[in-house]
JSON list of C-alpha atoms in Angstrom, two decimals:
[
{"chain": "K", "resi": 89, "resn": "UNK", "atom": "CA", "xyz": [23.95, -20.85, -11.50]},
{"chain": "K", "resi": 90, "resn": "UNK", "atom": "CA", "xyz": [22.71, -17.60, -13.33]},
{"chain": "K", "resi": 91, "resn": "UNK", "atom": "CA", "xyz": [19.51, -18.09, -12.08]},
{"chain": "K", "resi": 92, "resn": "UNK", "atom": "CA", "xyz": [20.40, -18.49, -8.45]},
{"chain": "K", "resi": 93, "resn": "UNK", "atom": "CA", "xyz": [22.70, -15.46, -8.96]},
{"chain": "K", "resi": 94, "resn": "UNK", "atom": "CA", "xyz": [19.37, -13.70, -9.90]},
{"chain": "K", "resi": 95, "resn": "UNK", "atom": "CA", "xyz": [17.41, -14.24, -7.82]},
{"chain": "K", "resi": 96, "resn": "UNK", "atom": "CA", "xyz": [20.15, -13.53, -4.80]},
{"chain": "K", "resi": 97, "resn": "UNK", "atom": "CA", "xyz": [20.01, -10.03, -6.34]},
{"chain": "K", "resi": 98, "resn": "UNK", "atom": "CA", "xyz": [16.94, -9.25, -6.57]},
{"chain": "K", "resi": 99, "resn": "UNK", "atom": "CA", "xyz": [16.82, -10.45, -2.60]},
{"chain": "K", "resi": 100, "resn": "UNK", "atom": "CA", "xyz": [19.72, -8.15, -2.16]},
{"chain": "K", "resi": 101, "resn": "UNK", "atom": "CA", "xyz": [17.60, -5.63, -3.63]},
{"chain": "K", "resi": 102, "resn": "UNK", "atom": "CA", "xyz": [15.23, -5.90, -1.45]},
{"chain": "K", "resi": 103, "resn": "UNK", "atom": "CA", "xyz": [17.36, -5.82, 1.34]},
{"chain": "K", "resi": 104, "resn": "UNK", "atom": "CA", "xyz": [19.21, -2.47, -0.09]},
{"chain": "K", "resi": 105, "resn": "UNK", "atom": "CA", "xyz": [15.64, -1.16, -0.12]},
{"chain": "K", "resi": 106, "resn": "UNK", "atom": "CA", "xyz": [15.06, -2.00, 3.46]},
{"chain": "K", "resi": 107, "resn": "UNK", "atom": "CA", "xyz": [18.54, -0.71, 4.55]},
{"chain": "K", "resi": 108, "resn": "UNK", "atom": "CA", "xyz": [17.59, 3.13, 2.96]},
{"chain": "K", "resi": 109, "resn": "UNK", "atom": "CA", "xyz": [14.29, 2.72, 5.31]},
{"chain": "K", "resi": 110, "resn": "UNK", "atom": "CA", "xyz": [17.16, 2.20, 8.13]},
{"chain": "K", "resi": 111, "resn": "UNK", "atom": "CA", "xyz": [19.42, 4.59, 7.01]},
{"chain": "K", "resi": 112, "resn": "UNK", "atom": "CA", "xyz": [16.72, 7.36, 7.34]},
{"chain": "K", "resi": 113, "resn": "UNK", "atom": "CA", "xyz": [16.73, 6.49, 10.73]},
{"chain": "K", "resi": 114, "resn": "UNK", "atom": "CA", "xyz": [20.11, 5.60, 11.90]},
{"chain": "K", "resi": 115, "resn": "UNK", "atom": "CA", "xyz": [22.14, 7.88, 9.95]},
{"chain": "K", "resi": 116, "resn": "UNK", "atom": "CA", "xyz": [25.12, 5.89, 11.03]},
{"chain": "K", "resi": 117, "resn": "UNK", "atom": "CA", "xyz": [28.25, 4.49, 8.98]},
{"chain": "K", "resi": 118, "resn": "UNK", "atom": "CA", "xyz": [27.31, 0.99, 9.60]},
{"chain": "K", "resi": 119, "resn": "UNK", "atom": "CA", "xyz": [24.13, 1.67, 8.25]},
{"chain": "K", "resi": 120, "resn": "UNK", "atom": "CA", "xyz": [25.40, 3.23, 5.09]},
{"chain": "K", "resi": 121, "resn": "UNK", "atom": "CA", "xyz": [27.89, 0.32, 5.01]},
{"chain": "K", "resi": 122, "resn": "UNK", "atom": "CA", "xyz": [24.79, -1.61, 4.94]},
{"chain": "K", "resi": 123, "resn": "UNK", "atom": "CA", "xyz": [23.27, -0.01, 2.04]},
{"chain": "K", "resi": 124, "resn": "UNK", "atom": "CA", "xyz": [26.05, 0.12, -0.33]},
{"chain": "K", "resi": 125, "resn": "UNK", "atom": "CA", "xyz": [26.79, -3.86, 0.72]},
{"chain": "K", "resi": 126, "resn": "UNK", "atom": "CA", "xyz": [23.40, -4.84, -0.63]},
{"chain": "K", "resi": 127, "resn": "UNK", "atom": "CA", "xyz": [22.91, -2.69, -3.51]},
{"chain": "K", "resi": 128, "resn": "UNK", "atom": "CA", "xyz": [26.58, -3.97, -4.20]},
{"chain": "K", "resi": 129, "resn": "UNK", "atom": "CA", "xyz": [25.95, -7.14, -3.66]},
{"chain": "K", "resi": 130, "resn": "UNK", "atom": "CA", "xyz": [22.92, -6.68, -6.28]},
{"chain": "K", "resi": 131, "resn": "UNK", "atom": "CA", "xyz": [24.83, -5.39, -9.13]},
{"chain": "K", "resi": 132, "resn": "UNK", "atom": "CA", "xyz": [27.65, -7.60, -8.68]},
{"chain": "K", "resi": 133, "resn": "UNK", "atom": "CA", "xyz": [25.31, -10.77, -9.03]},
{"chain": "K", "resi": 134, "resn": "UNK", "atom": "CA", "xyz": [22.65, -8.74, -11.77]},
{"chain": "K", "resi": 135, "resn": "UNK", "atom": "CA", "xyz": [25.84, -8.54, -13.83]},
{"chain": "K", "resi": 136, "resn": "UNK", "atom": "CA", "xyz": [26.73, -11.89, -13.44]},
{"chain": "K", "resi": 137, "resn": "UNK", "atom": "CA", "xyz": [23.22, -13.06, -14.40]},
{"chain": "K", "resi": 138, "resn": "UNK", "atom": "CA", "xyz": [23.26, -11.23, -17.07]},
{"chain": "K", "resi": 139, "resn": "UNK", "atom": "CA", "xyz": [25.87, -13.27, -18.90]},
{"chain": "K", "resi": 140, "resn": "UNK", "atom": "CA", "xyz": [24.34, -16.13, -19.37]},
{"chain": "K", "resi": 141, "resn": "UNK", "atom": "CA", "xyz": [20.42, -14.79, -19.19]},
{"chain": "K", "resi": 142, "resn": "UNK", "atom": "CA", "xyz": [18.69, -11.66, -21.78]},
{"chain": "K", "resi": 143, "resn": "UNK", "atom": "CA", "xyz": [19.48, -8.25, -20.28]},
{"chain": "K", "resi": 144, "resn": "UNK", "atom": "CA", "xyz": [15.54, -8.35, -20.93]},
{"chain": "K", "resi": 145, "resn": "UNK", "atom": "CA", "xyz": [14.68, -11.02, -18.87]},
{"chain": "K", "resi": 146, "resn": "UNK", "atom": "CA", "xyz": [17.29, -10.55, -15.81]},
{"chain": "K", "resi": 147, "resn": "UNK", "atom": "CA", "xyz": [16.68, -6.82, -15.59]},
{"chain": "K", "resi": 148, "resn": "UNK", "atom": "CA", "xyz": [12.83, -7.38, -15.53]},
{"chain": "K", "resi": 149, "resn": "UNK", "atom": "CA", "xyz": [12.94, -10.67, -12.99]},
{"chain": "K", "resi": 150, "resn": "UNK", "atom": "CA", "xyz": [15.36, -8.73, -11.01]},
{"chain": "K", "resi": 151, "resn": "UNK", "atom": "CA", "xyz": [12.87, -5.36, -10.82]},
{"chain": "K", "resi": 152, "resn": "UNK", "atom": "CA", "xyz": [10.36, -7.85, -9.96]},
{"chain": "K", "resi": 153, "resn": "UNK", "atom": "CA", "xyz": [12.01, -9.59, -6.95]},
{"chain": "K", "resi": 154, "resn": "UNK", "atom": "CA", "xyz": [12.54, -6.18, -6.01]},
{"chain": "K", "resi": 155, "resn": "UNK", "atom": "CA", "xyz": [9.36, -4.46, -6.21]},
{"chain": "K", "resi": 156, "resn": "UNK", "atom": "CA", "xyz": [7.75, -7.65, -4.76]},
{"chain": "K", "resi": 157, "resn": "UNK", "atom": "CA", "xyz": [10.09, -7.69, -2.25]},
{"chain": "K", "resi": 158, "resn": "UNK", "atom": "CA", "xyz": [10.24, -4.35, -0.79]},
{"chain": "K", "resi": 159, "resn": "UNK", "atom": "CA", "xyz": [6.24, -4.30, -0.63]},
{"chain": "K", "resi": 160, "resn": "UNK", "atom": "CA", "xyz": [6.29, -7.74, 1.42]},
{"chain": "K", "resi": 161, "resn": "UNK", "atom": "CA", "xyz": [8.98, -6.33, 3.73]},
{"chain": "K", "resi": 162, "resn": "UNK", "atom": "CA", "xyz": [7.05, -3.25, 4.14]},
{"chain": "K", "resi": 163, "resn": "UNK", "atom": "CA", "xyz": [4.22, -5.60, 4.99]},
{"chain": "K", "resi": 164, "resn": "UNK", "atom": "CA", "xyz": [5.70, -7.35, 7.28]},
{"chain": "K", "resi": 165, "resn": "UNK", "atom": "CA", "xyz": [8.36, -5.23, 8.54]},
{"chain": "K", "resi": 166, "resn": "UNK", "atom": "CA", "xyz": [7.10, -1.63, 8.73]},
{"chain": "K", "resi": 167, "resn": "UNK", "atom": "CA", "xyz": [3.52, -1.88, 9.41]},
{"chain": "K", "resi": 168, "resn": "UNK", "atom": "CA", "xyz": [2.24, -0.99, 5.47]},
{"chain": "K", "resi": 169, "resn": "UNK", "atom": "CA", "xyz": [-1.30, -2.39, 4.61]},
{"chain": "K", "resi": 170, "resn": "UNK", "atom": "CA", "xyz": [-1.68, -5.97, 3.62]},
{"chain": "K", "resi": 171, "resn": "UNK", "atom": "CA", "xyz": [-4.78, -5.20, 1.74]},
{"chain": "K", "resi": 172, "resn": "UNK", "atom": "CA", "xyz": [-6.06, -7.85, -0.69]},
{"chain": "K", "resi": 173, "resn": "UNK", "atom": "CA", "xyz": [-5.24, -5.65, -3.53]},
{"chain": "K", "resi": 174, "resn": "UNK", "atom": "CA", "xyz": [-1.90, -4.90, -2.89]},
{"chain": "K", "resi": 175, "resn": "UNK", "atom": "CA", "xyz": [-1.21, -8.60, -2.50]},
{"chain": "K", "resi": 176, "resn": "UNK", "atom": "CA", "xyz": [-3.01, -9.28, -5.79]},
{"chain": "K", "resi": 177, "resn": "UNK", "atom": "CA", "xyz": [-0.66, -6.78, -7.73]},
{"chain": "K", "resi": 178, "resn": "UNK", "atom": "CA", "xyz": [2.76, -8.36, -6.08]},
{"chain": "K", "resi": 179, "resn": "UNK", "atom": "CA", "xyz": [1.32, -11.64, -7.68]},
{"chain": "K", "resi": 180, "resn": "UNK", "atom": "CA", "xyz": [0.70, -10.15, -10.96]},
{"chain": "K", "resi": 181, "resn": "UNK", "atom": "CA", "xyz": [4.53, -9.22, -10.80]},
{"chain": "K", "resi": 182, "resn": "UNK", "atom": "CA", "xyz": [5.80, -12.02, -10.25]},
{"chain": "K", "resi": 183, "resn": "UNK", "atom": "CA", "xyz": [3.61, -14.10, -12.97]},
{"chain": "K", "resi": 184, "resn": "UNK", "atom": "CA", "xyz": [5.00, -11.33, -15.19]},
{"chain": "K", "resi": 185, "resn": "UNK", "atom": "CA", "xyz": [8.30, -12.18, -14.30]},
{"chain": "K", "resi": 186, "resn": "UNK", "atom": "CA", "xyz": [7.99, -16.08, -14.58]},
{"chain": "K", "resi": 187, "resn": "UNK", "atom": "CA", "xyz": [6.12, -15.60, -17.63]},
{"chain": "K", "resi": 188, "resn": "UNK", "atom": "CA", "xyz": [9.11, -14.06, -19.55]},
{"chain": "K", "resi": 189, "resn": "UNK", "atom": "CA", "xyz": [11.12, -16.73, -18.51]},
{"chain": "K", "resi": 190, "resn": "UNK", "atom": "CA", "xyz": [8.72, -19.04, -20.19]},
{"chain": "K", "resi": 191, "resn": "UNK", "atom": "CA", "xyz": [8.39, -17.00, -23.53]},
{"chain": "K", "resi": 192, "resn": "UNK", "atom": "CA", "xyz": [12.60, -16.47, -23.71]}
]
């Protein structure tokens, strides 16, 4: 379950990230309610994780899921470059991230 909970957060992460890209342009209370829902969200679940899992590992797999993420979205969802480099590096992330789950 702490894994799950993990990895949810570092989606809501990502999804926090992408709600500050909309709350630039909708300065709205919906989308602030937005943003402080999924950054919430995060903590509450990076917290949770972090009971049963190394601060070391959960705060790293969760910056991970993040950074990956919020580059993919940008990808996909805001027009960013998909460059073979950039795609390269995201991968070298998240191999990071498995691989201190392997040497725990």
């Amino acid at each position: 379950m702490a894994w799950l909970s993990l990895i949810a957060a570092g989606l809501f992460e990502t999804a926090g990230v992408m709600s500050i890209s909309r709350l630039n342009k909708e300065r709205n209370a919906q989308s602030l309610l937005l943003l402080l829902g999924t950054f919430g969200s995060s903590f509450i679940l990076l917290a949770y994780a972090m009971e049963f899992i190394p601060m070391s590992t959960a705060y790293a797999i969760w910056t991970g899921i993040g950074a990956s993420g919020g580059a993919l979205a940008g990808m996909f969802f805001y027009g960013e470059s998909r460059d073979w480099r950039r795609v390269l590096c995201i991968l070298i992330i998240l191999g990071a991230a498995v691989g201190l789950k392997l040497v725990e």
